[in-house]
Short mmCIF file of C-alpha atoms in Angstrom, two decimals:
data_model
loop_
_atom_site.label_atom_id
_atom_site.label_comp_id
_atom_site.label_asym_id
_atom_site.label_seq_id
_atom_site.Cartn_x
_atom_site.Cartn_y
_atom_site.Cartn_z
CA MET A 50 -5.94 133.15 40.43
CA SER A 51 -8.62 130.85 39.01
CA GLY A 52 -8.72 128.81 42.18
CA SER A 53 -9.08 131.82 44.51
CA SER A 54 -11.74 133.74 42.57
CA PRO A 55 -15.36 132.92 43.50
CA ILE A 56 -17.52 131.95 40.55
CA ARG A 57 -19.84 134.89 41.12
CA VAL A 58 -16.98 137.37 40.60
CA LYS A 59 -16.61 138.53 37.00
CA THR A 60 -13.22 138.03 35.41
CA VAL A 61 -11.68 139.90 32.47
CA GLY A 62 -8.49 138.93 30.68
CA PHE A 63 -6.52 141.48 28.64
CA PHE A 64 -4.29 139.90 26.00
CA HIS A 65 -1.43 142.40 25.78
CA PRO A 66 1.97 140.65 25.59
CA TYR A 67 3.86 143.98 25.74
CA CYS A 68 1.95 145.71 28.55
CA ASN A 69 5.02 147.55 29.88
CA SER A 70 6.25 149.04 26.58
CA GLY A 71 5.01 152.57 27.31
CA GLY A 72 3.47 153.36 23.91
CA GLY A 73 0.07 154.54 22.73
CA GLY A 74 -1.26 150.98 22.74
CA GLU A 75 -0.33 150.65 26.40
CA ARG A 76 -2.16 153.88 27.21
CA VAL A 77 -5.26 152.26 25.69
CA LEU A 78 -4.70 149.13 27.79
CA TRP A 79 -4.44 150.94 31.12
CA CYS A 80 -7.36 153.25 30.36
CA ALA A 81 -9.41 150.15 29.50
CA VAL A 82 -8.38 148.48 32.78
CA LYS A 83 -9.41 151.60 34.69
CA THR A 84 -12.76 151.65 32.89
CA ILE A 85 -13.47 148.02 33.87
CA GLN A 86 -12.61 148.80 37.48
CA ASP A 87 -14.89 151.83 37.44
CA LEU A 88 -17.73 149.65 36.13
CA ASP A 89 -17.17 146.83 38.63
CA ARG A 90 -14.73 147.30 41.50
CA GLU A 91 -14.93 143.59 42.38
CA CYS A 92 -14.05 142.39 38.90
CA ARG A 93 -10.85 140.34 38.75
CA ILE A 94 -8.55 141.44 35.93
CA ALA A 95 -5.85 139.29 34.37
CA ILE A 96 -3.24 140.80 32.05
CA TYR A 97 -1.52 138.26 29.82
CA THR A 98 2.00 139.54 29.25
CA GLY A 99 5.50 138.48 28.33
CA ASP A 100 6.98 141.28 30.44
CA MET A 101 8.67 139.85 33.53
CA GLU A 102 9.06 142.97 35.68
CA PRO A 103 7.41 142.85 39.13
CA ALA A 104 3.70 143.68 39.12
CA GLU A 105 4.19 146.75 41.31
CA ASP A 106 6.80 148.12 38.89
CA ILE A 107 4.51 147.69 35.87
CA ILE A 108 1.61 149.43 37.61
CA LYS A 109 3.94 152.18 38.86
CA ASN A 110 5.25 152.65 35.32
CA ALA A 111 1.70 153.10 34.00
CA LYS A 112 1.11 155.77 36.64
CA GLU A 113 4.35 157.62 35.88
CA LEU A 114 4.10 157.44 32.08
CA PHE A 115 0.39 157.98 31.58
CA GLY A 116 -0.89 159.36 34.88
CA ILE A 117 -3.34 156.43 35.10
CA ALA A 118 -3.90 155.03 38.60
CA VAL A 119 -5.47 151.57 38.83
CA HIS A 120 -6.36 149.37 41.79
CA ALA A 121 -3.58 146.80 42.04
CA ASP A 122 -5.46 144.50 44.42
CA THR A 123 -7.75 143.12 41.68
CA ILE A 124 -5.10 142.81 38.95
CA ASP A 125 -3.07 139.67 38.28
CA PHE A 126 -0.32 139.34 35.68
CA ILE A 127 -0.32 136.04 33.81
CA ARG A 128 3.28 135.62 32.65
CA LEU A 129 3.88 134.23 29.17
CA SER A 130 7.15 132.53 28.24
CA LYS A 131 6.40 132.08 24.52
CA ARG A 132 6.23 135.74 23.46
CA HIS A 133 9.00 135.17 20.92
CA PHE A 134 6.37 133.44 18.78
CA VAL A 135 4.81 136.84 17.93
CA GLU A 136 8.01 138.74 17.21
CA ALA A 137 8.47 139.77 13.58
CA ASP A 138 12.19 138.95 13.50
CA ARG A 139 11.28 135.28 13.84
CA TYR A 140 9.57 135.33 10.44
CA PRO A 141 11.70 136.96 7.72
CA ARG A 142 9.20 135.65 5.15
CA PHE A 143 5.40 135.28 5.47
CA THR A 144 5.65 137.56 8.50
CA MET A 145 1.92 138.24 8.91
CA LEU A 146 1.00 134.57 8.80
CA GLY A 147 3.87 133.58 11.07
CA GLN A 148 3.04 136.16 13.73
CA SER A 149 -0.67 135.35 13.54
CA LEU A 150 -0.12 131.62 14.02
CA GLY A 151 2.42 132.46 16.71
CA SER A 152 -0.23 134.48 18.54
CA MET A 153 -2.35 131.32 18.72
CA VAL A 154 0.53 129.49 20.44
CA LEU A 155 0.87 132.39 22.89
CA CYS A 156 -2.88 132.52 23.48
CA ALA A 157 -2.99 128.79 24.18
CA GLU A 158 -0.31 129.30 26.83
CA ALA A 159 -2.35 132.16 28.31
CA LEU A 160 -5.68 130.33 28.44
CA ASP A 161 -4.01 127.22 29.81
CA GLN A 162 -3.17 129.27 32.91
CA PHE A 163 -6.45 131.16 33.29
CA VAL A 164 -9.77 131.35 31.42
CA PRO A 165 -11.70 134.61 32.01
CA HIS A 166 -15.36 135.33 31.39
CA LEU A 167 -14.40 138.13 28.98
CA PHE A 168 -11.29 137.99 26.80
CA ILE A 169 -10.16 141.39 25.44
CA ASP A 170 -7.42 141.66 22.82
CA THR A 171 -5.88 145.14 22.83
CA MET A 172 -2.92 144.51 20.51
CA GLY A 173 -4.51 143.28 17.29
CA TYR A 174 -3.99 139.53 17.59
CA ALA A 175 -7.22 138.49 15.87
CA PHE A 176 -6.15 134.86 15.49
CA THR A 177 -6.59 134.48 19.26
CA PHE A 178 -10.37 134.98 18.99
CA PRO A 179 -11.32 131.40 17.99
CA LEU A 180 -9.26 129.93 20.85
CA ALA A 181 -10.87 132.26 23.38
CA ARG A 182 -14.35 131.39 22.13
CA LEU A 183 -13.58 127.66 22.22
CA ALA A 184 -12.45 128.14 25.83
CA GLY A 185 -15.90 129.58 26.64
CA CYS A 186 -15.03 133.30 26.76
CA LYS A 187 -16.90 136.26 25.41
CA VAL A 188 -14.50 138.08 23.07
CA ALA A 189 -13.93 141.81 22.65
CA CYS A 190 -11.15 143.61 20.81
CA TYR A 191 -9.69 147.05 20.30
CA VAL A 192 -8.11 147.24 16.85
CA HIS A 193 -5.41 149.86 16.27
CA TYR A 194 -4.92 148.85 12.64
CA PRO A 195 -5.92 145.87 10.48
CA THR A 196 -3.26 143.19 10.05
CA ILE A 197 -4.02 143.36 6.33
CA SER A 198 -5.90 146.03 4.36
CA THR A 199 -7.23 146.66 0.88
CA ASP A 200 -4.55 149.33 0.53
CA MET A 201 -1.86 146.67 0.96
CA LEU A 202 -3.50 144.51 -1.68
CA GLU A 203 -3.70 147.44 -4.09
CA ARG A 204 -0.07 148.40 -3.54
CA VAL A 205 1.14 144.88 -4.34
CA ALA A 206 -1.22 144.57 -7.32
CA GLN A 207 0.09 147.88 -8.72
CA ARG A 208 3.68 146.78 -8.00
CA ARG A 209 4.50 149.89 -6.01
CA GLU A 210 7.63 149.81 -3.84
CA ALA A 211 7.13 150.41 -0.09
CA PHE A 212 8.72 149.50 3.23
CA ASN A 213 6.57 146.32 3.25
CA ASN A 214 6.85 145.68 -0.51
CA GLU A 215 10.56 145.41 -1.30
CA ILE A 216 11.92 146.60 -4.64
CA HIS A 217 12.93 143.12 -5.84
CA ILE A 218 9.30 142.04 -5.38
CA SER A 219 7.68 145.14 -6.89
CA GLN A 220 9.89 144.84 -9.99
CA SER A 221 9.02 141.18 -10.54
CA LYS A 222 5.66 140.26 -12.04
CA ALA A 223 5.91 136.67 -10.82
CA LEU A 224 6.83 137.62 -7.25
CA SER A 225 4.18 140.37 -7.15
CA THR A 226 1.52 137.94 -8.35
CA SER A 227 2.55 135.35 -5.75
CA LYS A 228 2.54 137.94 -2.99
CA TYR A 229 -0.86 139.23 -4.09
CA TRP A 230 -2.45 135.78 -3.80
CA TYR A 231 -0.74 135.24 -0.45
CA TYR A 232 -2.38 138.47 0.73
CA VAL A 233 -5.76 137.35 -0.63
CA PHE A 234 -5.43 134.03 1.21
CA PHE A 235 -4.44 135.77 4.43
CA ALA A 236 -7.34 138.24 4.10
CA LYS A 237 -9.76 135.29 3.96
CA LEU A 238 -8.25 133.83 7.12
CA TYR A 239 -8.41 137.25 8.78
CA GLN A 240 -12.07 137.55 7.86
CA PHE A 241 -12.76 134.10 9.32
CA VAL A 242 -11.17 134.77 12.74
CA GLY A 243 -12.76 138.23 12.98
CA ALA A 244 -16.19 136.59 13.03
CA PHE A 245 -15.46 135.20 16.50
CA ALA A 246 -15.47 138.65 18.18
CA ASP A 247 -18.59 139.72 20.11
CA VAL A 248 -17.55 143.38 20.42
CA ILE A 249 -15.28 145.13 17.92
CA MET A 250 -13.84 148.56 18.68
CA VAL A 251 -11.51 150.45 16.35
CA ASN A 252 -9.48 153.62 16.78
CA SER A 253 -10.38 155.63 13.67
CA THR A 254 -12.57 156.01 10.60
CA TRP A 255 -9.78 154.60 8.43
CA THR A 256 -9.53 151.44 10.56
CA TYR A 257 -13.34 151.25 10.72
CA ASN A 258 -13.63 151.20 6.94
CA HIS A 259 -11.07 148.43 6.55
CA ILE A 260 -12.28 146.24 9.43
CA SER A 261 -15.93 146.64 8.39
CA SER A 262 -15.04 145.63 4.85
CA LEU A 263 -12.94 142.63 5.92
CA TRP A 264 -14.91 141.28 8.88
CA ARG A 265 -18.42 142.36 7.83
CA ARG A 266 -19.47 142.71 11.44
CA PRO A 267 -20.80 145.63 13.54
CA VAL A 268 -17.85 147.89 14.40
CA GLN A 269 -17.71 150.86 16.76
CA ILE A 270 -15.22 153.73 16.68
CA VAL A 271 -13.60 154.51 20.03
CA TYR A 272 -10.91 157.14 19.60
CA PRO A 273 -7.74 156.34 21.58
CA PRO A 274 -7.04 158.31 24.76
CA CYS A 275 -4.56 161.07 24.00
CA ASN A 276 -2.62 163.23 26.44
CA VAL A 277 -4.54 166.37 25.52
CA ASP A 278 -5.68 167.58 28.94
CA ASN A 279 -2.14 168.45 30.08
CA LEU A 280 -1.13 169.88 26.71
CA LEU A 281 -4.20 172.11 26.56
CA LYS A 282 -2.84 173.85 29.66
CA LEU A 283 0.14 175.15 27.67
CA LYS A 284 -0.02 178.82 26.71
CA ILE A 285 -0.13 179.39 22.97
CA ASP A 286 0.18 183.17 22.88
CA GLU A 287 3.82 183.21 23.99
CA PRO A 288 6.74 183.60 21.51
CA ARG A 289 7.92 180.44 19.78
CA LYS A 290 10.93 179.43 17.74
CA PRO A 291 10.89 178.72 13.96
CA TRP A 292 11.14 175.00 14.59
CA VAL A 293 9.42 172.26 12.65
CA LEU A 294 8.90 169.42 15.12
CA SER A 295 8.52 165.73 14.25
CA VAL A 296 7.62 163.21 16.98
CA ALA A 297 7.80 159.65 15.64
CA GLN A 298 9.77 156.47 16.18
CA PHE A 299 12.60 155.88 13.72
CA ARG A 300 10.69 153.29 11.73
CA PRO A 301 10.62 153.09 7.90
CA GLU A 302 6.88 153.71 7.59
CA LYS A 303 7.22 157.07 9.37
CA ASP A 304 9.03 158.35 6.24
CA HIS A 305 11.51 160.74 7.86
CA ASN A 306 13.23 160.97 4.46
CA ARG A 307 10.28 162.96 3.17
CA GLN A 308 10.64 165.37 6.08
CA LEU A 309 14.30 165.98 5.28
CA GLU A 310 13.62 166.42 1.56
CA SER A 311 10.72 168.79 2.21
CA PHE A 312 12.69 170.86 4.70
CA SER A 313 15.62 171.05 2.28
CA LEU A 314 13.36 172.24 -0.55
CA MET A 315 11.76 174.85 1.70
CA LYS A 316 15.22 176.18 2.59
CA GLN A 317 16.13 176.44 -1.09
CA LEU A 318 12.90 178.22 -2.04
CA HIS A 319 12.76 180.50 1.00
CA PRO A 320 16.24 181.71 2.00
CA GLU A 321 14.56 184.20 4.33
CA LEU A 322 13.79 181.23 6.62
CA LYS A 323 17.48 180.72 7.36
CA ASP A 324 16.84 180.35 11.12
CA ALA A 325 14.33 177.54 10.73
CA LYS A 326 15.24 174.18 12.29
CA LEU A 327 13.87 170.68 11.80
CA VAL A 328 13.74 168.82 15.12
CA LEU A 329 13.33 165.04 14.89
CA VAL A 330 12.29 163.40 18.16
CA GLY A 331 12.23 159.61 18.20
CA LYS A 332 12.89 156.56 20.31
CA ILE A 333 15.75 154.18 19.53
CA ARG A 334 14.44 150.66 20.19
CA GLY A 335 17.38 148.67 18.85
CA GLU A 336 20.10 148.35 16.23
CA ASP A 337 17.70 148.75 13.28
CA ASP A 338 16.36 152.05 14.63
CA GLN A 339 19.89 153.28 15.30
CA GLN A 340 20.91 152.46 11.73
CA ARG A 341 17.89 154.31 10.32
CA LYS A 342 18.72 157.33 12.47
CA ASP A 343 22.36 157.23 11.28
CA ASP A 344 21.16 157.03 7.67
CA LEU A 345 19.00 160.12 8.25
CA VAL A 346 22.00 162.00 9.66
CA SER A 347 23.94 161.10 6.49
CA LYS A 348 21.06 162.20 4.30
CA ALA A 349 20.84 165.57 6.09
CA LYS A 350 24.52 166.09 5.33
CA ALA A 351 24.01 165.13 1.68
CA LEU A 352 21.17 167.67 1.44
CA ASN A 353 23.37 170.36 3.04
CA ILE A 354 20.94 170.92 5.91
CA ALA A 355 22.86 169.09 8.66
CA ASP A 356 23.38 172.32 10.65
CA ASP A 357 19.64 172.95 10.66
CA VAL A 358 18.47 169.45 11.61
CA VAL A 359 18.44 168.39 15.26
CA PHE A 360 18.06 164.76 16.33
CA LYS A 361 16.74 164.05 19.82
CA CYS A 362 16.50 160.42 20.86
CA SER A 363 14.51 159.05 23.80
CA VAL A 364 13.70 162.44 25.34
CA SER A 365 12.06 162.80 28.73
CA GLU A 366 8.41 163.77 29.09
CA GLN A 367 9.49 167.18 30.40
CA GLU A 368 11.81 167.84 27.44
CA LEU A 369 9.15 166.77 24.94
CA ARG A 370 6.64 169.09 26.58
CA SER A 371 9.14 171.94 26.27
CA LEU A 372 9.73 171.19 22.57
CA LEU A 373 5.98 171.11 21.93
CA GLN A 374 5.57 174.50 23.60
CA LEU A 375 8.51 176.11 21.76
CA SER A 376 7.89 174.82 18.22
CA MET A 377 5.81 176.68 15.66
CA VAL A 378 5.07 173.78 13.33
CA GLY A 379 4.48 170.04 13.67
CA ILE A 380 5.10 167.64 10.77
CA HIS A 381 3.80 164.12 10.09
CA THR A 382 4.62 162.14 6.92
CA MET A 383 3.38 158.57 7.40
CA TRP A 384 1.17 157.27 4.60
CA ASN A 385 -2.13 155.82 5.85
CA GLU A 386 -1.38 156.21 9.56
CA HIS A 387 -4.26 154.36 11.22
CA PHE A 388 -4.88 157.23 13.66
CA GLY A 389 -2.07 159.62 14.60
CA ILE A 390 -1.75 160.30 18.33
CA GLY A 391 1.35 162.39 17.66
CA VAL A 392 -0.64 164.66 15.34
CA VAL A 393 -3.28 165.18 18.04
CA GLU A 394 -0.65 166.09 20.63
CA LEU A 395 1.06 168.58 18.30
CA MET A 396 -2.29 170.29 17.71
CA ALA A 397 -3.18 170.31 21.41
CA ALA A 398 0.18 171.95 22.17
CA GLY A 399 -0.57 174.81 19.78
CA CYS A 400 1.64 173.86 16.82
CA ILE A 401 0.44 174.36 13.25
CA VAL A 402 0.27 170.81 11.94
CA ILE A 403 1.16 169.55 8.47
CA ALA A 404 0.07 165.90 8.22
CA HIS A 405 -0.05 163.32 5.45
CA ASN A 406 -3.20 163.54 3.37
CA SER A 407 -4.33 159.99 4.15
CA GLY A 408 -5.49 157.66 6.91
CA GLY A 409 -6.53 158.90 10.34
CA PRO A 410 -5.11 162.44 10.05
CA LYS A 411 -7.19 163.06 6.93
CA ALA A 412 -10.39 161.33 8.07
CA ASP A 413 -10.53 162.18 11.79
CA ILE A 414 -7.94 164.66 13.02
CA VAL A 415 -7.03 167.50 10.64
CA VAL A 416 -10.63 168.24 9.78
CA ASP A 417 -12.46 171.56 9.83
CA LEU A 418 -14.17 172.62 13.05
CA ASN A 419 -17.23 174.80 12.51
CA GLY A 420 -15.89 175.85 9.13
CA GLN A 421 -12.43 176.75 10.46
CA LYS A 422 -9.27 174.95 9.32
CA THR A 423 -7.32 173.05 11.97
CA GLY A 424 -4.12 172.38 10.01
CA TYR A 425 -2.68 171.43 6.62
CA LEU A 426 -2.59 168.16 4.68
CA ALA A 427 0.10 167.30 2.14
CA THR A 428 1.41 164.40 0.10
CA GLU A 429 4.25 165.47 -2.18
CA VAL A 430 7.56 166.97 -1.04
CA SER A 431 6.70 170.23 -2.80
CA GLU A 432 3.39 170.45 -0.91
CA TYR A 433 5.09 169.91 2.44
CA ALA A 434 7.69 172.56 1.62
CA GLU A 435 5.01 175.07 0.66
CA CYS A 436 2.93 174.37 3.78
CA MET A 437 5.99 174.65 6.07
CA ALA A 438 6.94 178.00 4.58
CA LYS A 439 3.39 179.31 4.88
CA ALA A 440 3.01 178.13 8.47
CA LEU A 441 6.34 179.63 9.57
CA THR A 442 5.98 182.99 7.81
CA SER A 443 2.36 183.58 8.87
CA PHE A 444 2.61 182.08 12.35
CA ASP A 445 1.85 185.34 14.18
CA ASP A 446 -1.02 186.39 11.88
CA PRO A 447 -4.58 186.50 13.31
CA GLU A 448 -5.73 183.79 10.88
CA SER A 449 -3.01 181.44 12.09
CA MET A 450 -4.05 182.04 15.69
CA LYS A 451 -7.64 181.16 14.75
CA LEU A 452 -6.41 177.96 13.14
CA ARG A 453 -4.38 177.02 16.21
CA ARG A 454 -7.26 177.69 18.60
CA SER A 455 -9.65 175.64 16.47
CA ALA A 456 -7.11 172.83 16.31
CA ARG A 457 -6.77 172.78 20.08
CA GLU A 458 -10.53 172.78 20.58
CA SER A 459 -10.94 169.89 18.16
CA THR A 460 -8.53 167.67 20.12
CA LYS A 461 -10.94 167.49 23.07
CA ARG A 462 -12.69 164.69 21.15
CA PHE A 463 -9.66 162.53 21.86
CA SER A 464 -9.36 163.01 25.63
CA GLU A 465 -9.05 160.20 28.16
CA ASN A 466 -12.45 161.07 29.60
CA GLN A 467 -14.08 160.65 26.19
CA PHE A 468 -12.36 157.27 25.81
CA TYR A 469 -13.70 156.14 29.19
CA GLN A 470 -17.25 157.00 28.17
CA ASP A 471 -17.05 155.35 24.76
CA PHE A 472 -15.24 152.21 25.94
CA LYS A 473 -17.73 151.80 28.78
CA ARG A 474 -20.66 152.06 26.37
CA CYS A 475 -19.20 149.36 24.12
CA ILE A 476 -18.05 146.89 26.77
CA GLN A 477 -21.02 146.94 29.18
CA PRO A 478 -23.22 144.57 27.11
CA VAL A 479 -20.67 141.74 27.44
CA LEU A 480 -19.30 142.44 30.93
#
């Protein structure tokens, strides 16, 4: 590619080792690619990836999954053979540091094959910035979440157990102290590499606050492109079922246990809601996800709600759309979710949303619109249970319809078109 591109033609390289994964981060990637092509049709675009599928299949997949059509004739895929250096399983201890240093190995492989004018990281590999700058690139990034945050430091300092702070560490003063200083050291490194970025975009107010604090550089919020346009076409005045819908991968931080416990408590406190169902939609990515799903099935049985909990794994787009249209309530329980695309889509589909009172849902999504509520926020199991009962029993009331309409209207801020405008504004100065 480098030998065939005239010097006068601008070149942009997207560092996205998992470009064919089909998640929210990949939607950002392909919308960003489309924005660059809209700005400069002659611009040559390189996508650094460890995915080995044929180029036409990757581009076709982006079209089928996200409805995003790009011009294939100016896109080249730079294949990376060292992607295993950024996989978490490789580093059972010091995972953040291991993956970050591994990203530098992967970036070196990428830049050895092709050096673009503008290097854009869209996966959060900040340790690649110094290498890109040393190679002569301008550097831009889109940060979905900080690799380390002040919240993580506080949790370790307070010795609170979490999915990323195991119980044997939280119960040990010595181990907690060691881990705290490891986090402080890593935060300093993270601050250092962040200084090499020319343009910094983040996906939410929560991420903005953390990145601004850590990197101490100008940061711009660009909300991620969500699939709201299609969901806003769904009718919300048709009858729905008393279903509480959860759409989240079976990962520990998503806290499905809280959903089961809350639903169980609601059933105990409100026997009149005997027909209510909890529908858990998630993708099984491997053995760990399968085990977590099996554990949730066992927990549902232990809570005596197994008959009222439905697990749906790896559903099609059409089936998910149907579930969104049929469900009354949407539930989200992840603490400090950096944004919350799933919450946005539940609101756009007309569900009454109950989200965790933290992170992106609290700061950006479930916020009042012109004085009208757009959903509920909760933290404790008892709060979730109360909000679920209220949402289900009052679903057909005029006030609930006002809430749902306001929620839908508020999601227009997160459309693909808005992303195009905001990304274009941020990237033009360095393109």
